[in-house]
Short mmCIF file of C-alpha atoms in Angstrom, two decimals:
data_model
loop_
_atom_site.label_atom_id
_atom_site.label_comp_id
_atom_site.label_asym_id
_atom_site.label_seq_id
_atom_site.Cartn_x
_atom_site.Cartn_y
_atom_site.Cartn_z
CA MET D 1 178.06 74.82 55.25
CA THR D 2 180.78 75.83 57.68
CA ILE D 3 181.94 72.96 59.87
CA CYS D 4 181.81 73.64 63.61
CA THR D 5 184.64 74.11 66.04
CA LEU D 6 184.79 70.50 67.29
CA TYR D 7 185.47 67.30 65.40
CA ALA D 8 182.73 64.68 65.64
CA SER D 9 184.59 62.44 68.06
CA GLU D 10 185.37 65.43 70.29
CA ALA D 11 181.72 66.50 70.30
CA ASP D 12 180.64 62.94 71.09
CA ASP D 13 183.07 62.80 74.00
CA LEU D 14 181.34 65.85 75.49
CA ILE D 15 177.76 64.69 74.96
CA GLY D 16 178.40 61.01 75.69
CA LEU D 17 177.44 61.16 79.39
CA HIS D 18 173.72 60.89 78.76
CA ASP D 19 171.35 60.53 81.73
CA VAL D 20 167.87 59.19 80.95
CA THR D 21 166.15 60.82 83.93
CA THR D 22 167.71 64.24 84.48
CA PRO D 23 169.31 67.04 82.47
CA ASP D 24 172.84 66.03 81.64
CA LEU D 25 174.21 69.53 82.05
CA THR D 26 172.67 72.42 83.99
CA LEU D 27 173.93 75.89 83.10
CA PRO D 28 172.97 79.45 84.02
CA MET D 29 170.87 81.56 81.68
CA ASP D 30 173.94 83.63 80.83
CA ILE D 31 174.90 85.47 77.67
CA ARG D 32 175.85 82.22 75.92
CA ALA D 33 172.50 80.60 76.70
CA GLN D 34 170.67 83.72 75.59
CA ALA D 35 172.64 83.72 72.34
CA ILE D 36 171.60 80.13 71.62
CA ILE D 37 167.96 80.87 72.40
CA ALA D 38 168.03 84.02 70.27
CA LEU D 39 169.42 82.04 67.33
CA LEU D 40 166.75 79.36 67.64
CA ARG D 41 164.00 81.98 67.87
CA ASN D 42 164.78 82.76 64.23
CA ILE D 43 163.34 79.35 63.30
CA GLU D 44 159.63 78.79 62.79
CA PRO D 45 158.37 76.32 65.43
CA ASP D 46 156.63 73.09 64.46
CA ALA D 47 153.13 72.05 65.50
CA GLU D 48 154.39 71.16 69.00
CA GLY D 49 156.25 74.45 69.35
CA ALA D 50 159.70 72.85 68.96
CA ARG D 51 162.50 74.34 66.89
CA ARG D 52 165.04 72.02 65.24
CA LEU D 53 168.22 72.49 63.23
CA TRP D 54 170.83 70.08 61.86
CA MET D 55 174.52 70.77 62.52
CA ALA D 56 177.48 68.94 60.99
CA ALA D 57 180.90 68.18 62.44
CA LYS D 58 183.80 66.73 60.46
CA ARG D 59 185.07 63.29 61.36
CA GLY D 60 188.50 64.85 61.65
CA PRO D 61 191.88 63.13 61.95
CA ILE D 62 192.41 60.00 63.97
CA ASP D 63 194.46 62.05 66.44
CA ALA D 64 191.20 63.68 67.58
CA PHE D 65 189.78 60.25 68.46
CA ASP D 66 190.26 59.46 72.15
CA PRO D 67 192.28 56.23 72.42
CA TRP D 68 190.28 55.34 75.54
CA ARG D 69 187.21 54.89 73.33
CA ALA D 70 189.16 52.43 71.19
CA THR D 71 190.03 50.51 74.36
CA ALA D 72 186.35 50.55 75.34
CA CYS D 73 185.47 49.05 71.95
CA HIS D 74 187.68 46.09 72.85
CA GLY D 75 185.11 45.05 75.45
CA ASP D 76 187.22 43.80 78.34
CA GLY D 77 188.75 47.17 79.25
CA ALA D 78 192.26 46.07 78.32
CA ALA D 79 194.16 47.49 75.40
CA PRO D 80 194.21 45.05 72.45
CA PRO D 81 197.55 43.68 71.26
CA ALA D 82 197.88 46.03 68.28
CA ALA D 83 196.55 49.13 69.98
CA SER D 84 197.16 51.53 67.11
CA ASP D 85 195.50 49.24 64.57
CA TRP D 86 192.56 48.69 66.89
CA ARG D 87 192.20 52.43 67.45
CA GLU D 88 191.96 53.10 63.73
CA ARG D 89 189.52 50.24 63.22
CA CYS D 90 187.23 51.54 65.97
CA TRP D 91 187.53 55.07 64.64
CA ARG D 92 186.44 54.01 61.17
CA GLU D 93 183.62 51.83 62.52
CA LEU D 94 182.25 54.63 64.69
CA TYR D 95 182.75 57.32 62.05
CA PRO D 96 182.33 55.73 58.61
CA GLU D 97 181.28 59.04 57.03
CA GLU D 98 183.40 62.13 56.54
CA GLU D 99 181.03 64.12 58.73
CA GLN D 100 178.63 63.45 61.58
CA TRP D 101 175.26 65.16 61.99
CA TYR D 102 173.49 66.40 65.11
CA GLU D 103 169.89 67.50 65.53
CA ILE D 104 169.64 70.45 67.94
CA ALA D 105 166.17 71.05 69.38
CA VAL D 106 164.38 73.15 71.97
CA GLY D 107 160.78 73.08 73.08
CA PRO D 108 158.36 76.03 73.05
CA LEU D 109 160.01 79.38 73.79
CA GLY D 110 157.61 81.72 75.54
CA HIS D 111 157.58 85.49 75.89
CA PRO D 112 159.18 86.32 78.24
CA ILE D 113 161.59 83.43 78.32
CA ALA D 114 160.69 80.61 80.69
CA PRO D 115 162.75 80.13 83.87
CA THR D 116 164.24 76.99 82.34
CA VAL D 117 164.86 75.96 78.74
CA ASP D 118 165.95 72.45 77.74
CA LEU D 119 168.09 71.95 74.65
CA THR D 120 168.65 68.42 73.33
CA VAL D 121 171.28 66.98 71.00
CA ASN D 122 170.09 64.04 68.91
CA ASN D 123 167.10 63.51 71.19
CA GLY D 124 169.42 62.49 74.02
CA PHE D 125 171.98 64.71 75.71
CA THR D 126 170.11 67.56 77.42
CA ILE D 127 171.37 70.95 78.55
CA ARG D 128 169.08 72.84 80.90
CA PHE D 129 169.52 76.60 80.93
CA SER D 130 168.10 77.90 84.19
CA GLN D 131 167.65 81.38 85.62
CA GLU D 132 167.92 79.83 89.08
CA VAL D 133 171.48 78.58 88.54
CA SER D 134 174.36 80.89 89.29
CA ALA D 135 177.65 80.83 87.46
CA SER D 136 179.39 77.47 87.84
CA PRO D 137 182.51 77.01 89.98
CA PRO D 138 185.70 77.49 88.02
CA SER D 139 186.54 73.78 87.97
CA HIS D 140 183.25 72.15 87.05
CA SER D 141 179.76 72.76 85.73
CA ALA D 142 176.60 71.38 87.25
CA VAL D 143 175.92 67.93 85.85
CA GLY D 144 172.73 66.02 86.62
CA PRO D 145 170.27 67.20 89.27
CA HIS D 146 172.95 68.63 91.61
CA PRO D 147 176.12 70.64 91.04
CA ASN D 148 178.96 68.18 90.50
CA GLY D 149 176.35 65.43 90.92
CA ARG D 150 178.43 63.06 88.82
CA THR D 151 181.90 63.44 87.40
CA GLY D 152 181.27 66.97 86.17
CA ILE D 153 182.33 68.53 82.89
CA ALA D 154 185.48 70.61 83.09
CA ALA D 155 184.81 74.32 82.60
CA LEU D 156 187.11 74.37 79.57
CA HIS D 157 185.15 71.56 77.92
CA GLU D 158 181.84 73.25 78.76
CA GLN D 159 183.10 76.36 76.98
CA GLU D 160 184.07 74.26 73.97
CA LEU D 161 180.62 72.67 73.88
CA MET D 162 178.82 76.01 74.08
CA ALA D 163 181.10 77.57 71.45
CA TRP D 164 180.41 74.59 69.16
CA LEU D 165 176.65 75.04 69.56
CA ILE D 166 176.75 78.80 69.01
CA ASP D 167 179.04 78.58 65.96
CA GLY D 168 176.96 75.80 64.43
CA LEU D 169 173.60 77.46 65.03
CA GLU D 170 174.89 80.78 63.68
CA ASP D 171 175.93 79.01 60.50
CA CYS D 172 172.56 77.24 60.22
CA VAL D 173 170.62 80.49 60.59
CA ARG D 174 172.93 82.16 58.07
CA GLN D 175 172.23 79.35 55.61
CA CYS D 176 168.48 79.73 56.23
CA THR D 177 168.73 83.46 55.52
CA GLN D 178 170.61 82.76 52.29
CA GLY D 179 168.02 80.14 51.29
CA THR D 180 170.52 77.28 51.04
CA TYR D 181 169.97 75.40 54.32
CA ASN D 182 167.20 73.00 53.20
CA ALA D 183 168.97 72.10 49.96
CA THR D 184 172.17 71.39 51.90
CA ILE D 185 170.34 69.09 54.32
CA ARG D 186 168.60 67.23 51.49
CA GLU D 187 171.94 66.69 49.79
CA ARG D 188 174.17 65.85 52.75
CA LEU D 189 172.11 64.44 55.60
CA PRO D 190 173.05 60.74 55.71
CA TYR D 191 170.35 58.12 55.26
CA SER D 192 171.08 56.80 58.74
CA MET D 193 169.50 60.01 60.06
CA ARG D 194 166.40 59.88 57.83
CA TYR D 195 162.99 58.21 57.87
CA GLY D 196 162.17 55.61 55.25
CA LEU D 197 160.00 52.61 54.40
CA VAL D 198 160.97 49.28 52.87
CA SER D 199 158.81 46.26 52.12
CA ARG D 200 159.42 43.32 54.43
CA GLU D 201 159.61 40.99 51.43
CA ARG D 202 162.48 43.03 50.00
CA TYR D 203 164.11 43.24 53.43
CA TRP D 204 163.96 39.45 53.69
CA GLN D 205 165.64 39.19 50.26
CA LEU D 206 168.48 41.43 51.40
CA TYR D 207 168.76 39.86 54.86
CA PRO D 208 167.51 36.26 54.50
CA GLN D 209 168.83 35.41 57.95
CA THR D 210 166.08 37.55 59.51
CA LYS D 211 163.40 35.40 57.87
CA THR D 212 165.26 32.23 58.84
CA LEU D 213 165.41 33.36 62.47
CA LEU D 214 161.70 34.14 62.41
CA PHE D 215 160.66 30.78 61.08
CA ASP D 216 163.15 28.94 63.27
CA HIS D 217 160.71 29.87 66.03
CA MET D 218 157.50 29.47 64.04
CA CYS D 219 156.47 27.38 61.08
CA ALA D 220 154.89 29.02 58.06
CA GLU D 221 151.71 27.00 58.60
CA GLU D 222 151.18 28.68 61.98
CA ALA D 223 151.51 32.12 60.38
CA TYR D 224 149.02 31.37 57.62
CA ARG D 225 146.58 29.71 60.02
CA PHE D 226 146.71 32.78 62.22
CA ALA D 227 146.05 35.01 59.22
CA ILE D 228 142.95 32.99 58.35
CA LEU D 229 141.53 32.71 61.88
CA PHE D 230 142.22 36.23 63.06
CA HIS D 231 141.33 38.24 59.99
CA THR D 232 139.94 41.74 60.34
CA ASP D 233 137.44 43.95 58.62
CA GLY D 234 140.28 45.61 56.71
CA THR D 235 141.10 48.36 59.17
CA GLY D 236 144.14 46.51 60.45
CA ARG D 237 143.78 48.00 63.92
CA SER D 238 142.27 45.05 65.78
CA ASN D 239 140.12 42.12 64.87
CA ALA D 240 136.46 42.12 65.80
CA VAL D 241 135.65 40.71 69.20
CA PRO D 242 134.90 36.98 69.03
CA SER D 243 131.25 35.97 68.69
CA ARG D 244 131.54 33.44 71.51
CA ARG D 245 131.65 34.61 75.15
CA LEU D 246 132.14 33.17 78.60
CA ARG D 247 129.26 33.82 80.98
CA ASP D 248 131.60 34.29 83.94
CA MET D 249 135.31 34.60 84.59
CA ASN D 250 137.35 34.40 87.77
CA ALA D 251 141.04 34.46 88.60
CA THR D 252 141.39 30.70 88.21
CA ALA D 253 139.95 30.77 84.68
CA TYR D 254 142.19 33.67 83.71
CA LEU D 255 145.32 32.04 85.15
CA ASP D 256 144.49 28.77 83.38
CA ALA D 257 144.32 30.74 80.12
CA CYS D 258 147.74 32.23 80.91
CA MET D 259 149.13 28.73 81.49
CA ILE D 260 147.84 27.64 78.07
CA ALA D 261 149.57 30.65 76.52
CA TYR D 262 152.85 30.01 78.35
CA GLN D 263 152.89 26.36 77.31
CA ALA D 264 152.21 27.32 73.70
CA MET D 265 155.20 29.69 73.83
CA GLY D 266 157.39 26.74 74.81
CA LEU D 267 158.44 28.20 78.16
CA ALA D 268 159.87 25.95 80.84
CA PRO D 269 157.37 25.11 83.61
CA PRO D 270 158.20 26.73 86.94
CA GLN D 271 157.97 23.36 88.70
CA SER D 272 156.49 19.92 88.17
CA GLY D 273 152.71 20.07 88.15
CA ALA D 274 152.52 23.87 88.58
CA ASP D 275 149.06 25.39 88.20
CA GLY D 276 148.17 28.61 86.38
CA GLY D 277 149.12 30.69 89.39
CA GLY D 278 152.60 29.17 89.45
CA TRP D 279 153.15 29.92 85.77
CA PHE D 280 151.86 33.47 86.25
CA ALA D 281 154.12 34.10 89.25
CA GLN D 282 157.12 32.90 87.22
CA TYR D 283 156.62 34.90 84.02
CA ALA D 284 154.15 37.75 84.54
CA ASP D 285 154.90 41.37 85.29
CA PRO D 286 155.62 41.58 89.05
CA ARG D 287 153.33 44.59 89.18
CA CYS D 288 150.43 42.26 88.34
CA LEU D 289 150.95 39.68 91.08
CA GLU D 290 148.23 41.21 93.23
CA LEU D 291 145.90 39.06 91.14
CA LEU D 292 147.18 36.00 93.01
CA SER D 293 145.88 37.36 96.32
CA LEU D 294 142.25 37.45 95.15
CA ASP D 295 139.67 34.82 96.01
CA GLN D 296 140.52 32.66 93.00
CA SER D 297 136.98 31.31 92.55
CA SER D 298 135.09 34.60 93.04
CA ASN D 299 133.58 36.04 89.86
CA GLN D 300 132.71 39.26 91.71
CA ASP D 301 136.24 39.84 93.06
CA PHE D 302 137.72 39.26 89.63
CA ALA D 303 135.27 41.63 87.97
CA ALA D 304 136.05 44.32 90.55
CA TYR D 305 139.79 43.83 90.00
CA VAL D 306 139.37 44.13 86.22
CA ALA D 307 137.39 47.34 86.68
CA ALA D 308 140.08 48.77 88.97
CA CYS D 309 142.74 48.02 86.32
CA SER D 310 140.75 49.38 83.40
CA MET D 311 142.83 52.57 83.07
CA SER D 312 146.20 50.99 83.84
CA LEU D 313 148.81 50.74 81.08
CA THR D 314 150.83 48.19 83.02
CA ALA D 315 148.16 45.67 84.03
CA TRP D 316 147.89 42.17 82.56
CA GLY D 317 151.48 41.87 81.34
CA ILE D 318 152.12 38.15 81.04
CA ARG D 319 155.44 37.96 79.16
CA LEU D 320 158.34 40.40 78.95
CA GLY D 321 159.43 41.34 75.45
CA PRO D 322 162.25 43.48 74.04
CA GLY D 323 162.54 47.04 75.27
CA PHE D 324 160.69 46.20 78.50
CA ALA D 325 157.43 45.96 76.53
CA TRP D 326 155.02 43.34 77.82
CA LEU D 327 152.83 40.92 75.92
CA ARG D 328 149.45 41.48 77.57
CA LEU D 329 146.48 39.12 77.95
CA ILE D 330 143.61 41.42 78.87
CA PRO D 331 140.23 40.19 80.15
CA ALA D 332 137.33 42.18 78.70
CA ALA D 333 133.57 42.05 79.17
CA ASP D 334 130.51 43.53 77.48
CA GLU D 335 126.79 42.85 77.64
CA HIS D 336 127.34 39.44 76.00
CA GLY D 337 129.95 38.12 78.43
CA TRP D 338 133.69 37.71 78.85
CA TYR D 339 136.52 37.28 76.33
CA LEU D 340 140.29 37.79 76.21
CA ARG D 341 142.34 40.31 74.25
CA LEU D 342 145.96 39.68 73.33
CA ALA D 343 148.10 42.80 72.85
CA TRP D 344 151.59 42.46 71.36
CA SER D 345 154.24 45.15 70.82
CA SER D 346 157.08 43.97 68.57
CA LEU D 347 158.19 41.16 66.31
CA PRO D 348 159.73 38.83 68.91
CA SER D 349 156.66 39.10 71.15
CA ALA D 350 154.45 38.83 68.06
CA ILE D 351 155.72 35.28 67.47
CA GLU D 352 154.71 34.33 71.01
CA ALA D 353 151.40 36.16 70.54
CA VAL D 354 150.57 34.03 67.50
CA ARG D 355 151.27 30.77 69.31
CA ALA D 356 149.32 31.91 72.37
CA ALA D 357 146.35 33.03 70.27
CA LEU D 358 146.19 29.76 68.34
CA ALA D 359 146.46 27.68 71.52
CA LEU D 360 143.74 29.68 73.30
CA HIS D 361 141.51 29.42 70.24
CA ASP D 362 142.04 25.66 70.10
CA ALA D 363 141.23 25.41 73.82
CA GLY D 364 137.86 27.03 73.18
CA MET D 365 138.67 30.41 74.75
CA PRO D 366 137.11 33.47 73.09
CA ILE D 367 140.20 35.41 72.04
CA ALA D 368 140.80 38.61 70.07
CA VAL D 369 144.20 39.91 68.94
CA ASP D 370 145.06 43.59 68.73
CA ASP D 371 146.33 44.70 65.32
CA ALA D 372 145.69 41.22 63.96
CA ALA D 373 145.88 42.25 60.30
CA ALA D 374 149.18 44.06 60.88
CA LEU D 375 150.56 41.02 62.66
CA ALA D 376 149.43 38.66 59.91
CA ALA D 377 150.97 40.90 57.25
CA MET D 378 154.22 41.02 59.22
CA LEU D 379 154.44 37.25 59.34
CA THR D 380 153.66 36.77 55.65
CA GLY D 381 156.03 39.52 54.48
CA ASP D 382 153.24 41.73 53.18
CA ASP D 383 153.85 44.78 55.40
CA LEU D 384 156.34 47.61 55.55
CA ILE D 385 159.33 48.05 57.83
CA GLY D 386 160.04 51.56 59.05
CA ILE D 387 163.59 52.91 58.98
CA MET D 388 164.20 55.52 61.66
CA PRO D 389 167.17 57.65 62.64
CA TYR D 390 169.08 55.70 65.26
CA HIS D 391 168.67 58.52 67.78
CA GLN D 392 164.88 58.42 67.46
CA LEU D 393 164.51 54.67 68.10
CA ILE D 394 165.06 55.30 71.82
CA ASP D 395 162.01 57.56 71.96
CA ALA D 396 158.98 55.32 72.61
CA GLY D 397 156.55 58.12 71.74
CA ALA D 398 158.24 58.91 68.42
CA LEU D 399 158.42 55.21 67.61
CA ALA D 400 154.71 54.62 68.29
CA ALA D 401 153.69 57.73 66.34
CA PHE D 402 155.75 56.69 63.31
CA ARG D 403 154.30 53.19 63.37
CA ARG D 404 150.74 54.52 63.51
CA MET D 405 151.24 57.16 60.84
CA HIS D 406 152.82 54.86 58.28
CA GLY D 407 151.24 51.53 59.19
CA VAL D 408 154.53 49.75 59.77
CA GLY D 409 154.81 46.63 61.88
CA GLU D 410 158.41 47.13 62.96
CA CYS D 411 161.03 49.89 63.02
CA ILE D 412 164.77 49.49 62.60
CA ALA D 413 167.88 51.63 62.25
CA LEU D 414 169.56 51.57 58.86
CA PRO D 415 171.80 48.46 58.82
CA MET D 416 175.50 48.77 58.04
CA GLU D 417 175.55 45.52 56.04
CA ARG D 418 174.44 45.96 52.40
CA ARG D 419 173.61 49.56 53.21
CA SER D 420 173.71 50.83 49.62
CA GLU D 421 171.22 48.18 48.52
CA ILE D 422 168.68 48.91 51.23
CA VAL D 423 169.08 52.65 50.62
CA GLU D 424 168.16 52.01 47.00
CA ALA D 425 165.28 49.69 47.92
CA ALA D 426 163.68 52.00 50.49
CA ARG D 427 161.27 54.85 49.91
CA TRP D 428 162.69 57.82 51.79
CA LEU D 429 160.30 60.31 53.31
CA PRO D 430 160.78 64.02 52.63
CA ILE D 431 162.91 65.87 55.17
CA LYS D 432 160.84 68.49 56.92
CA GLU D 433 161.94 71.90 55.70
CA VAL D 434 163.08 74.60 58.09
CA ARG D 435 161.67 78.10 57.66
CA LEU D 436 162.63 81.39 59.21
CA ASN D 437 160.26 82.84 61.77
CA ARG D 438 158.77 85.88 60.03
#
């Protein structure tokens, strides 16, 4: 496969200014944009209408590596004592392979072409081609929502980026036509850009410190007790609702339950003698604090508030976890009465979920735990860990879909340490083949 016109570090310098809320680069629908779209039209779209191709760029010589990036690796913004040595070390750490790979994707391409088309690189950097944008000024291209909205990309560098994309996509389509593209990707795409599965037990053997860290915060007896108490019917999705119910529930009862959960997590009390409301105000999602303004003893007001929050995805967050995901304690009611549902999202919050669930159970509260079987399997090492391309881990939708499809309790990027051993231990999923659009 022909290597593109930029070295990997040079390409990364151009696509490094990623904005999570707006297109990173807005360009006119000129002849270059039309060429890119025409090339991608050759590819058969997937079920969502997206077209994807992998491009490679050589690591290149160290001279192509911007020394400023080596300074940035140093952390404090100052050049390290042995600047040349540090530059080479950073270069090799950032580019351990001889080539770097980039997934180029566009969404559905209509007929005629839509007014705007978004192209992404590695699910991050986004170029928006727009019919409403005129040719850029000679010095800068439009970056972000407004022309020159940030630092801008110099016109020369924009031309380099577009030439790199066109050259790379032309080569990919040529390889597809010759019937060699998919074999090349299977052979050369690094495992860090692939999807795989590894048993947690084997992962613990390779990285025993991860198990030690887990059980530094939880004893094995708690994990096994949880597995016994919160077993499921085998579906693994959520345990059956508890047989016991509360006849009524108000804000005071709910906040008292939250306090029990917080204390079980080992959190510091907000102040001496604080009640459930004080604990909730200290640790809960600020978007949920409206609960504190209700008549705390009114069953009717609480029921109305629960009904109003029934469709909310942000209600009832009681404890912030990694990735801004909240551990949620959700009040639920049916014809038999009230109970609580504990919803966790990741391994660190899962530890707190186990302690909260056991404490609420011991306090006589009717409590159910979402995905209880999956959580129990995670804690006993009987589940699978998903390995995802590092550029996909930032996509919450892709992460959730992968977890559901493969029944994994946790997803990670491929570790650098002992990489060859985990590559051998994992089961790698087939790479989706690319076909020409006939």
